mmCIF file of C-alpha atoms in Angstrom:
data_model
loop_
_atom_site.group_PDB
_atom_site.id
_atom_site.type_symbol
_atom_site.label_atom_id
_atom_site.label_comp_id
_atom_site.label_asym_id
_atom_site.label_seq_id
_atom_site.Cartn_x
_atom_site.Cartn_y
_atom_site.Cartn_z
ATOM 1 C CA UNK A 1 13.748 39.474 -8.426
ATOM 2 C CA UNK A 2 15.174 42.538 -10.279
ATOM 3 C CA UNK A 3 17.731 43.085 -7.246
ATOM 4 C CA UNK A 4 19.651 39.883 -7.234
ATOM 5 C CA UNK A 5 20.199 38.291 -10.871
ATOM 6 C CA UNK A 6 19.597 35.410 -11.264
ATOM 7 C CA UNK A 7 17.174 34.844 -8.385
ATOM 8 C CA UNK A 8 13.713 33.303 -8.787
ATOM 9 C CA UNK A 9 11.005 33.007 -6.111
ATOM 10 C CA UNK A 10 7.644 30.828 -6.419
ATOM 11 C CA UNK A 11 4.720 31.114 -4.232
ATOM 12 C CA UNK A 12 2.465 28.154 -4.243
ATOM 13 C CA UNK A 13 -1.000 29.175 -4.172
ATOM 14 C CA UNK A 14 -2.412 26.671 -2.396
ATOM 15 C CA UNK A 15 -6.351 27.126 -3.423
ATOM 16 C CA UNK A 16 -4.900 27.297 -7.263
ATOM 17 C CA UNK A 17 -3.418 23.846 -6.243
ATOM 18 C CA UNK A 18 -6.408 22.892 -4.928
ATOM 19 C CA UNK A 19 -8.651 23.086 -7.466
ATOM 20 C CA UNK A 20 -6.523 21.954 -10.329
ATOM 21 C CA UNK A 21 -5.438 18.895 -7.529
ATOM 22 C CA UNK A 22 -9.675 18.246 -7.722
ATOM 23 C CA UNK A 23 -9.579 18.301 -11.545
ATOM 24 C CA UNK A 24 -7.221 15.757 -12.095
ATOM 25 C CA UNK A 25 -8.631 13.337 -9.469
ATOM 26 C CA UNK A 26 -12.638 13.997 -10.469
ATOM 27 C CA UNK A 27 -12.781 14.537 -14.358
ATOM 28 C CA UNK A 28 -11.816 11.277 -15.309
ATOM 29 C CA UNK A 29 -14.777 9.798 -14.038
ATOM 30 C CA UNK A 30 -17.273 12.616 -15.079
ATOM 31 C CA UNK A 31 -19.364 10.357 -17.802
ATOM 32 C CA UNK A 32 -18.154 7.242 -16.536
ATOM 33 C CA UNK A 33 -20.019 7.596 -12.901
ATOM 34 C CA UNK A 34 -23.506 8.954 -12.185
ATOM 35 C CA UNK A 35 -23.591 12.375 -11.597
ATOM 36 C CA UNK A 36 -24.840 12.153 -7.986
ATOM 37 C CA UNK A 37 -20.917 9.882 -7.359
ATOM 38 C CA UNK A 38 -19.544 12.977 -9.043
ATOM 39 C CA UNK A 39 -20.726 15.306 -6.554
ATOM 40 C CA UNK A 40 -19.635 13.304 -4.029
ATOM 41 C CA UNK A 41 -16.661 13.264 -5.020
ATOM 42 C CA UNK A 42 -16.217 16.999 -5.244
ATOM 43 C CA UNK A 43 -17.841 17.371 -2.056
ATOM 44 C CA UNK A 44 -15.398 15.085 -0.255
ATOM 45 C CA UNK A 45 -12.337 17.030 -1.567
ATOM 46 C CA UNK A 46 -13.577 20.095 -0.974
ATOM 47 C CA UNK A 47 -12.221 20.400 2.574
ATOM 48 C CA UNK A 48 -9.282 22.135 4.381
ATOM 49 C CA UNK A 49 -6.900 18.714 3.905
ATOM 50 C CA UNK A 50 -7.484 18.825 0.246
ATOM 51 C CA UNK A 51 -5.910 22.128 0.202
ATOM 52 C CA UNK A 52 -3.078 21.165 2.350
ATOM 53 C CA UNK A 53 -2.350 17.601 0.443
ATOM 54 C CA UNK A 54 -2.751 19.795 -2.995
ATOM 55 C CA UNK A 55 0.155 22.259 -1.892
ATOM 56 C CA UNK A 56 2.374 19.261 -0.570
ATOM 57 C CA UNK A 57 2.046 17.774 -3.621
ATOM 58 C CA UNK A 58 3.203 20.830 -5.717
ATOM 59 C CA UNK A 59 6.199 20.889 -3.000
ATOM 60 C CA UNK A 60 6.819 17.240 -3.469
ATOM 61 C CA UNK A 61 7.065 17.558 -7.410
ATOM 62 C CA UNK A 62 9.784 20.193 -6.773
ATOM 63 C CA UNK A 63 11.265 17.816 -4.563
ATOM 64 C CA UNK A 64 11.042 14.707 -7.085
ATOM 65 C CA UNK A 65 10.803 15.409 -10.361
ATOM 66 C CA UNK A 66 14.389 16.352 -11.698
ATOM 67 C CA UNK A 67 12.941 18.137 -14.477
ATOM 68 C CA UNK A 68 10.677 20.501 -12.391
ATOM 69 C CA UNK A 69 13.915 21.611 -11.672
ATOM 70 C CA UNK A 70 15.785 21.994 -14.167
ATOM 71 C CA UNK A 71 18.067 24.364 -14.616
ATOM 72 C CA UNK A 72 18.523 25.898 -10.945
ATOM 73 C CA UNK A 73 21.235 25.584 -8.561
ATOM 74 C CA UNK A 74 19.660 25.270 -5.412
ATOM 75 C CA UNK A 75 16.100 25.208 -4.288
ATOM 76 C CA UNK A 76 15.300 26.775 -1.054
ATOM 77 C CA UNK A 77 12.216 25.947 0.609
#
């Protein structure tokens, strides 16, 4: 924020975190399961809750991971 040094503002984009959240849980098993368990697998995190646990997550590694953090003050949620 150019009007108050030193402040810095992040906005979780929670579709981002979706689909990167999908990534990591589905592409270790693309090659390893049949394609047809893939898709399932896609399909059944491709809801609204997959979107909402992604963004939680991203929160929650603010929350827990010291280095995520380093370097700030405070954190204001």
């Amino acid at each position: 924020m150019p009007d108050v040094p030193g402040l810095f503002a992040l906005n979780i984009d929670p579709v981002q975190a979706a689909a990167a959240y999908r990534v990591k849980l589905v592409d270790p098993y693309r090659g390893i399961l049949p394609e047809a368990a893939v898709r399932s697998m896609e399909e059944q995190l491709s809801g609204a809750c997959t979107v909402e646990i992604a963004a939680f997550n991203e929160f929650a590694t603010l929350m827990g991971n010291p280095a995520a953090v380093e370097g700030f003050d405070h954190i204001i949620f």
